[in-house]
CSV table of C-alpha atoms and ligand atoms in Angstrom, one decimal:
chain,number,residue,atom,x,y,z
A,1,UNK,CA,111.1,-25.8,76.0
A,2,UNK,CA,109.0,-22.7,77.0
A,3,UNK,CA,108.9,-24.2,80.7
A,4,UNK,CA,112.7,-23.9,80.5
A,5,UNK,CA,112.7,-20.6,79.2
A,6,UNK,CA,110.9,-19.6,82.1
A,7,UNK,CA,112.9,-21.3,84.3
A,8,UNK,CA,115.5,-19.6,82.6
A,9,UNK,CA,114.1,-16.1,83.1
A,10,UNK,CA,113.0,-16.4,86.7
A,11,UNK,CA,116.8,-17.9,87.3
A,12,UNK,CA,118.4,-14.6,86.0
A,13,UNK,CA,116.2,-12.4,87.9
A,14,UNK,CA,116.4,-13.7,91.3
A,15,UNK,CA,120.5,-14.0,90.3
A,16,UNK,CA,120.2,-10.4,89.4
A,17,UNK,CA,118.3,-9.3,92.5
A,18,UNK,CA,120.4,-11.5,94.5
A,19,UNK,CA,123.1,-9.6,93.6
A,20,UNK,CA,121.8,-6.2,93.7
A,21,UNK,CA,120.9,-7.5,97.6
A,22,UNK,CA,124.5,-8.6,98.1
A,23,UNK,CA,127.6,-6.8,98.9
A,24,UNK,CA,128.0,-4.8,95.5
A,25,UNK,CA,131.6,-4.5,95.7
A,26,UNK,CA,132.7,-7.3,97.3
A,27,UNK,CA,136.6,-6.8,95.7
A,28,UNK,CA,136.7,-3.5,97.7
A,29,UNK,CA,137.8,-5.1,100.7
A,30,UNK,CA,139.2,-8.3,99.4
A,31,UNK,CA,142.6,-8.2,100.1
A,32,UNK,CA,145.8,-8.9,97.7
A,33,UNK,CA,149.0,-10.0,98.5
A,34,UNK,CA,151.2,-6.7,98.1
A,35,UNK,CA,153.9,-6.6,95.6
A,36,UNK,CA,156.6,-4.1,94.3
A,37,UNK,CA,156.2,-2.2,91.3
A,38,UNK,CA,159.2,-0.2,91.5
A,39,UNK,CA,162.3,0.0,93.2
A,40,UNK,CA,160.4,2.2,95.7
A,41,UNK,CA,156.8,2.2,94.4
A,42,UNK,CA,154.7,-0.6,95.8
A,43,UNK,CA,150.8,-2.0,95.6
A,44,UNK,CA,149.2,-2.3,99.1
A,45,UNK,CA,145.5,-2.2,98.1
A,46,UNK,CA,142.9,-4.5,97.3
A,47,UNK,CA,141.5,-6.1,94.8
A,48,UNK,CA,139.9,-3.3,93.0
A,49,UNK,CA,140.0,-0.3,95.5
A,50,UNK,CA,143.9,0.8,94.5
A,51,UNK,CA,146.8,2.2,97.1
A,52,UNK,CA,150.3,2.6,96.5
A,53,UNK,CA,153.2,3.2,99.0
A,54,UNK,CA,155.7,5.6,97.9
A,55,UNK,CA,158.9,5.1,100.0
A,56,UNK,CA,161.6,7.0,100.9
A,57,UNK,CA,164.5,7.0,103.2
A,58,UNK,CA,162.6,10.3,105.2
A,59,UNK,CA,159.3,8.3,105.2
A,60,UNK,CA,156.7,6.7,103.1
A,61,UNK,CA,153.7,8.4,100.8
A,62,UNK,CA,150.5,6.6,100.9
A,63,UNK,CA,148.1,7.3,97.7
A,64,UNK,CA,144.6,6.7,98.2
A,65,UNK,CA,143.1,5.5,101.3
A,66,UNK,CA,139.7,4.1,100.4
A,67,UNK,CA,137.1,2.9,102.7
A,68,UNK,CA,136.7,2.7,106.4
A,69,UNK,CA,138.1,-0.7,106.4
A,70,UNK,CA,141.0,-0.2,104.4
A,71,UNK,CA,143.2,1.3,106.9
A,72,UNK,CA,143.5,-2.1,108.3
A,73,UNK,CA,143.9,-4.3,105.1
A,74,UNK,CA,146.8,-0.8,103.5
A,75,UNK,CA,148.3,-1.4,107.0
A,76,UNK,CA,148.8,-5.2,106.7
A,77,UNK,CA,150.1,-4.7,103.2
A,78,UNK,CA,152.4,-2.3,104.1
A,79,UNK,CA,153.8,-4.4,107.1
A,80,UNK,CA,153.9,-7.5,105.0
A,81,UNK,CA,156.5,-5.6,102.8
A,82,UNK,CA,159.0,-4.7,105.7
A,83,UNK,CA,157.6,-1.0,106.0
A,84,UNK,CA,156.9,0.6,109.4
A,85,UNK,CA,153.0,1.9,109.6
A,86,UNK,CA,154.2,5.0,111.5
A,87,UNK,CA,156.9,6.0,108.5
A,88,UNK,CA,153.8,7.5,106.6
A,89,UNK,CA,154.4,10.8,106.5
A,90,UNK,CA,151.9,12.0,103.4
A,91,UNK,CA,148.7,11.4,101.8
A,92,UNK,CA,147.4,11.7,98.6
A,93,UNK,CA,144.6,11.0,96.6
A,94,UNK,CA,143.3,10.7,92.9
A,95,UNK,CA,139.5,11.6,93.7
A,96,UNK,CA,137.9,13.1,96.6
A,97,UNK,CA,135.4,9.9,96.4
A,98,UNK,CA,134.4,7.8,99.8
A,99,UNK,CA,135.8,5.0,98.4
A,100,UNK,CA,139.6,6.7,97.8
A,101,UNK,CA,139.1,9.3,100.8
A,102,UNK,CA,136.9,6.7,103.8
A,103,UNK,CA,139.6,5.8,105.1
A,104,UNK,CA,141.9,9.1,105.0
A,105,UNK,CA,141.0,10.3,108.7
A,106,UNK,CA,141.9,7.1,110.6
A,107,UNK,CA,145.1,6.6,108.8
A,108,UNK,CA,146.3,10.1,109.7
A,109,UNK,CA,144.8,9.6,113.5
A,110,UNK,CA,147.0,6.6,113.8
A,111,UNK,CA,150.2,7.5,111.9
A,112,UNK,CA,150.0,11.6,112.1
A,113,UNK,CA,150.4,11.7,108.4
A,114,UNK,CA,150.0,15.6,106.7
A,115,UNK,CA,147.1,15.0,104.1
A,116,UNK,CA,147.5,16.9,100.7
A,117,UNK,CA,144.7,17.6,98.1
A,118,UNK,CA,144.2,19.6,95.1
A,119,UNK,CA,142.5,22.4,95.4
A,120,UNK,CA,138.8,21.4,94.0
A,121,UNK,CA,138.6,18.6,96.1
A,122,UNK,CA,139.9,19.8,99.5
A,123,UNK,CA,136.8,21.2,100.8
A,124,UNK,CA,135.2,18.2,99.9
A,125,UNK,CA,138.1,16.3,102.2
A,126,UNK,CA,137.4,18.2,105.1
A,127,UNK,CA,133.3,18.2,105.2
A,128,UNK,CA,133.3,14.2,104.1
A,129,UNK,CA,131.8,14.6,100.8
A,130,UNK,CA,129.1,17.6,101.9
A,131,UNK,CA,130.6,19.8,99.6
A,132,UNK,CA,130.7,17.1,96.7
A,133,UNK,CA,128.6,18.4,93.8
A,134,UNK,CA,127.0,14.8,92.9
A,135,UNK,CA,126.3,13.0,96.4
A,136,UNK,CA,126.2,16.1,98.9
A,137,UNK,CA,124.9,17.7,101.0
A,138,UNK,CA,124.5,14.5,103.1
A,139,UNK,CA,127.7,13.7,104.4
A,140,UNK,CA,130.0,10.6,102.7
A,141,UNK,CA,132.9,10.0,105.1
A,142,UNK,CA,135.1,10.7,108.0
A,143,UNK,CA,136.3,14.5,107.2
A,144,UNK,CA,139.6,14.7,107.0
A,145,UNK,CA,141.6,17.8,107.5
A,146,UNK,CA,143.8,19.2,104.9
A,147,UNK,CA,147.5,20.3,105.6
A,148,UNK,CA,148.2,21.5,101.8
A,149,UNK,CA,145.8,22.6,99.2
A,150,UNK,CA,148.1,21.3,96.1
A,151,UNK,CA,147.5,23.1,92.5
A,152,UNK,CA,147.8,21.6,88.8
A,153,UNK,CA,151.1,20.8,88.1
A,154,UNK,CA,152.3,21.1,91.9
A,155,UNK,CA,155.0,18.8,93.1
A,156,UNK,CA,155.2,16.6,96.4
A,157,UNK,CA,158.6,15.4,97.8
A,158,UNK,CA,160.0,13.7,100.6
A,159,UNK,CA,163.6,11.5,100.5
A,160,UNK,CA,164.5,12.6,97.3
A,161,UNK,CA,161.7,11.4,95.3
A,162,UNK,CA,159.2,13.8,93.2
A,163,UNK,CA,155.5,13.4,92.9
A,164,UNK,CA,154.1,15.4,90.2
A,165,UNK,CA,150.0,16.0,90.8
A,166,UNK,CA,148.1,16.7,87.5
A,167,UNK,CA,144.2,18.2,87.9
A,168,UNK,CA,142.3,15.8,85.5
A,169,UNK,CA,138.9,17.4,86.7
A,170,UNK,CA,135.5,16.1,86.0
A,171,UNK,CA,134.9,12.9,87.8
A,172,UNK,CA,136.0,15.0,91.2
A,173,UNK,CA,136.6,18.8,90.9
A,174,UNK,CA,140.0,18.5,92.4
A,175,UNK,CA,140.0,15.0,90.9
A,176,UNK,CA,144.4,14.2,90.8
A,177,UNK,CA,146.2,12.2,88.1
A,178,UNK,CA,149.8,11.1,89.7
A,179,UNK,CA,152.9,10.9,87.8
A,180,UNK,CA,156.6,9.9,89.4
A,181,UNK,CA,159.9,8.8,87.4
A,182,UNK,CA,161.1,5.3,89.1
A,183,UNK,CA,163.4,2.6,88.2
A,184,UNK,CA,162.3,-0.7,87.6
A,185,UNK,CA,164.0,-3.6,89.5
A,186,UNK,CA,166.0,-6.2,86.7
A,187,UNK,CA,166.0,-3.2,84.2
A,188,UNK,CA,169.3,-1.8,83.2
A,189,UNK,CA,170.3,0.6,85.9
A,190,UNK,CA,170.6,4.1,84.4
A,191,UNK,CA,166.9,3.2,82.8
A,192,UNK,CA,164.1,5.4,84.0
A,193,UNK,CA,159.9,4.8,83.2
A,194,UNK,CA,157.5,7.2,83.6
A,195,UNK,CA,154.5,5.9,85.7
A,196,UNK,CA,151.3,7.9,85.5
A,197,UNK,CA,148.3,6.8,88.6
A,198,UNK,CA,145.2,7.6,87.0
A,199,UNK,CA,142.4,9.4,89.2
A,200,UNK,CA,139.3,8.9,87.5
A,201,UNK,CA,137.8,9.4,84.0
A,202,UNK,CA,134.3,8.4,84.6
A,203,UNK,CA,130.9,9.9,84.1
A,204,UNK,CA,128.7,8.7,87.1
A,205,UNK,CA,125.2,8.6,85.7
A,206,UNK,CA,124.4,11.0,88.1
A,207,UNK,CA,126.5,13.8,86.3
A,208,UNK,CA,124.9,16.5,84.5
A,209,UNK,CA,127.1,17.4,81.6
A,210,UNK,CA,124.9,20.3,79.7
A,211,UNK,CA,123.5,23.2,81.7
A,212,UNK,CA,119.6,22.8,80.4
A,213,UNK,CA,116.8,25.4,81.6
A,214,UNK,CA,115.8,24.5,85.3
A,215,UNK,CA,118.3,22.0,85.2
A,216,UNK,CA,122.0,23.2,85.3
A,217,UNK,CA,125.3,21.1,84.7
A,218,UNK,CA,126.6,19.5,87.7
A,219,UNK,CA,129.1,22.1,88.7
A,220,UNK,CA,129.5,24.9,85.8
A,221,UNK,CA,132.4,24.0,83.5
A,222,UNK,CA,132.2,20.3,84.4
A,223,UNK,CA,132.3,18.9,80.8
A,224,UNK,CA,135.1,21.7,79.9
A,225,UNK,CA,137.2,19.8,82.7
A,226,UNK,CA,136.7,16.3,81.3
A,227,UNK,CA,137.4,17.8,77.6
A,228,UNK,CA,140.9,19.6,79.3
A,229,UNK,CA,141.2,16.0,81.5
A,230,UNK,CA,141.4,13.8,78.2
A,231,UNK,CA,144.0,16.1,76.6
A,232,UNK,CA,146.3,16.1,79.7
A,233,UNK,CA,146.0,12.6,80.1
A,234,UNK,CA,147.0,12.4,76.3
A,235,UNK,CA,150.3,14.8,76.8
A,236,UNK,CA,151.5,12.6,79.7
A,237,UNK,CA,153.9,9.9,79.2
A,238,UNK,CA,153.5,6.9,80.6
A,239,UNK,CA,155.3,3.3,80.8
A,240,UNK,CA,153.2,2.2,83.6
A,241,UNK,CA,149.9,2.8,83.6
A,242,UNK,CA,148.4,2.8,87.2
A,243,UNK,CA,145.2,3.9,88.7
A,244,UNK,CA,142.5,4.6,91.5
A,245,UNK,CA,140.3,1.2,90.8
A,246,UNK,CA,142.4,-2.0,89.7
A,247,UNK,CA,139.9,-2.2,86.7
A,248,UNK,CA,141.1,1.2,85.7
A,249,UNK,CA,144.8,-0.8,84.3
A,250,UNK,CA,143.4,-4.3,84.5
A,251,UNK,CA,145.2,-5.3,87.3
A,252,UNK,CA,144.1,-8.6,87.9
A,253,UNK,CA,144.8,-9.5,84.9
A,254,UNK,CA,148.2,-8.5,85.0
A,255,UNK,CA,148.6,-10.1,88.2
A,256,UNK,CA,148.2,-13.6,86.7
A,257,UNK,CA,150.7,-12.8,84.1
A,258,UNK,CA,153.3,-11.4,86.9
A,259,UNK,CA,154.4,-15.3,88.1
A,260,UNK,CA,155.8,-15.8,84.0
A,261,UNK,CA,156.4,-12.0,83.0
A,262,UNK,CA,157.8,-10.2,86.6
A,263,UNK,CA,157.6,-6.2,86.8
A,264,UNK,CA,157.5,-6.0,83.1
A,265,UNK,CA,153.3,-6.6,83.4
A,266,UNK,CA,152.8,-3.1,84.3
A,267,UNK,CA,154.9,-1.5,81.9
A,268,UNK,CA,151.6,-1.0,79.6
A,269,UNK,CA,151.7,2.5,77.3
A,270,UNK,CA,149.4,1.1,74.6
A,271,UNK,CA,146.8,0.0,77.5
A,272,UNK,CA,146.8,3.7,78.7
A,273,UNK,CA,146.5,4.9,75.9
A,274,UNK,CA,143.2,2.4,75.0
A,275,UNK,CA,141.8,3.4,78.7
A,276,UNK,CA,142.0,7.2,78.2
A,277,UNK,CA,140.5,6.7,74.2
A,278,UNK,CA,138.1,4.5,75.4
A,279,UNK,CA,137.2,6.7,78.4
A,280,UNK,CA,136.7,10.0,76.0
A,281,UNK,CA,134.7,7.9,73.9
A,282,UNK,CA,132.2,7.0,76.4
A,283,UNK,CA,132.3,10.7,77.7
A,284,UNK,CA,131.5,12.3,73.9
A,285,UNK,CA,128.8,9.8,73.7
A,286,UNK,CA,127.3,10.8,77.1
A,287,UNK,CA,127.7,14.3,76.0
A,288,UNK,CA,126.1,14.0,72.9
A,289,UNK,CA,122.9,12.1,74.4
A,290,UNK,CA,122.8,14.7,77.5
A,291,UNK,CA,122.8,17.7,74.4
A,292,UNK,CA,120.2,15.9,72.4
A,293,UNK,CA,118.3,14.7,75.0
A,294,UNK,CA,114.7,16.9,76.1
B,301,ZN,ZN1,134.8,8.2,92.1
């Protein structure tokens, strides 16, 4: 029995460093087949690493553009779905991350698409991730420039449809929470959902959430703009409940379901509202330990 136990124990570590060894994010760049959403609101990301395609009769919105591969696999996606690569016109973002903003340069080489991002995370765009208060000064990605700084509560439009950007600071500085008003296909014409594209609620364990003697918060105010982030998320309505990572709304999940249940999978309030309770939980206790702690 205790020989097994062993066995047992030396199995999980070398499993464990294995894995630590391997690709850590191997559903970054594993690709999914794209699928509609919306009448004009579309999934052309990967497995976990979220982007969504935004079209309109005067060109197409891409949100989130991930790593340096991605351009490739988005580009696919979108071409699989009838769209022209060259009809995107704008860029957006939830978090000024690498893996949300790697791939933002390329894509607007090859298309020539204007890149818009709120206003705490736009320096951070154009010096790829120098300027980022948790992994610079060592530079993250491909800068990429920035053609409009975008405020809290700022709109984007193109064709007739309205983005609405919301800051939800904290996990970026300019960190963007995306809300549009679409109609979903099978659902009774004049009927309207309110989608909300989460851009990140998480403390990295990097963060510093309490300014401490020699050792100051993060950025000053950061756990003032998760606080404010939790109550915004709270005031916003949402049918479907989208985000920056897959595992954010559970996507995979939902994409087993879609084959019995169709479009109606991502109609999810109660899931939002779990993920953004869940989400301030984790943040109060992290708060708590960083106040307590030393
Ligand atoms: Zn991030």
């Amino acid at each position: 029995m205790r020989v097994l136990h062993r066995f047992l124990c030396f199995l999980s570590f070398a499993l464990v460093t294995l894995w630590a060894h391997a690709d850590q994010h191997p559903d970054w760049s594993t690709p999914v087949k794209p699928f509609q959403i919306a009448d004009n609101l579309y999934y052309v990301g990967s497995q976990d690493l979220a982007a969504f395609l935004v079209t309109t009769p005067q060109g197409n919105i891409l949100i989130n553009q991930n790593i340096p591969s991605s351009p490739l696999l988005i580009r696919r996606s979108v071409e699989q779905l009838g769209f022209r690569w060259a009809d995107t016109k704008i860029l957006l973002n939830g978090q000024a991350h690498s893996d949300h903003m790697g791939g933002t340069a390329e894509i607007m080489r090859e298309t020539g698409a204007k890149n818009f991002v709120m206003d705490g995370d736009a320096s951070v765009s154009e010096t790829g991730g120098r300027t980022d208060f948790a992994f610079g000064p060592k530079q993250q990605f491909a800068p990429a420039h920035v053609d409009r700084v975008l405020h809290d509560g700022d709109t984007v439009t193109l064709g007739g449809i309205v983005l609405t950007a919301h800051k939800t600071a904290g996990h970026t500085r300019g960190c963007t929470t995306w809300t549009m008003r679409v109609h979903v296909p099978g659902e009774p014409a004049g009927k309207v959902r309110d989608v909300v594209i989460v851009g990140g609620l998480t403390v990295l364990s990097e963060y510093r959430l309490v300014d401490k003697p020699g050792r100051p918060a993060s950025y000053p105010g950061i756990a003032n703009d998760f606080a404010q982030t939790f109550r915004t998320l709270r005031a916003l309505p949402c049918d479907i409940f989208l985000g920056a990572h897959g595992g954010y709304f559970d996507m995979l999940t939902k994409l087993q379901q879609m084959p019995q249940r169709g479009g109606q999978v991502w109609i999810d309030p109660a899931g939002y509202k779990q993920a953004v309770d869940d989400a301030q939980q984790r943040f109060d206790k992290e708060l708590a330990k960083q106040q307590h702690a030393g």
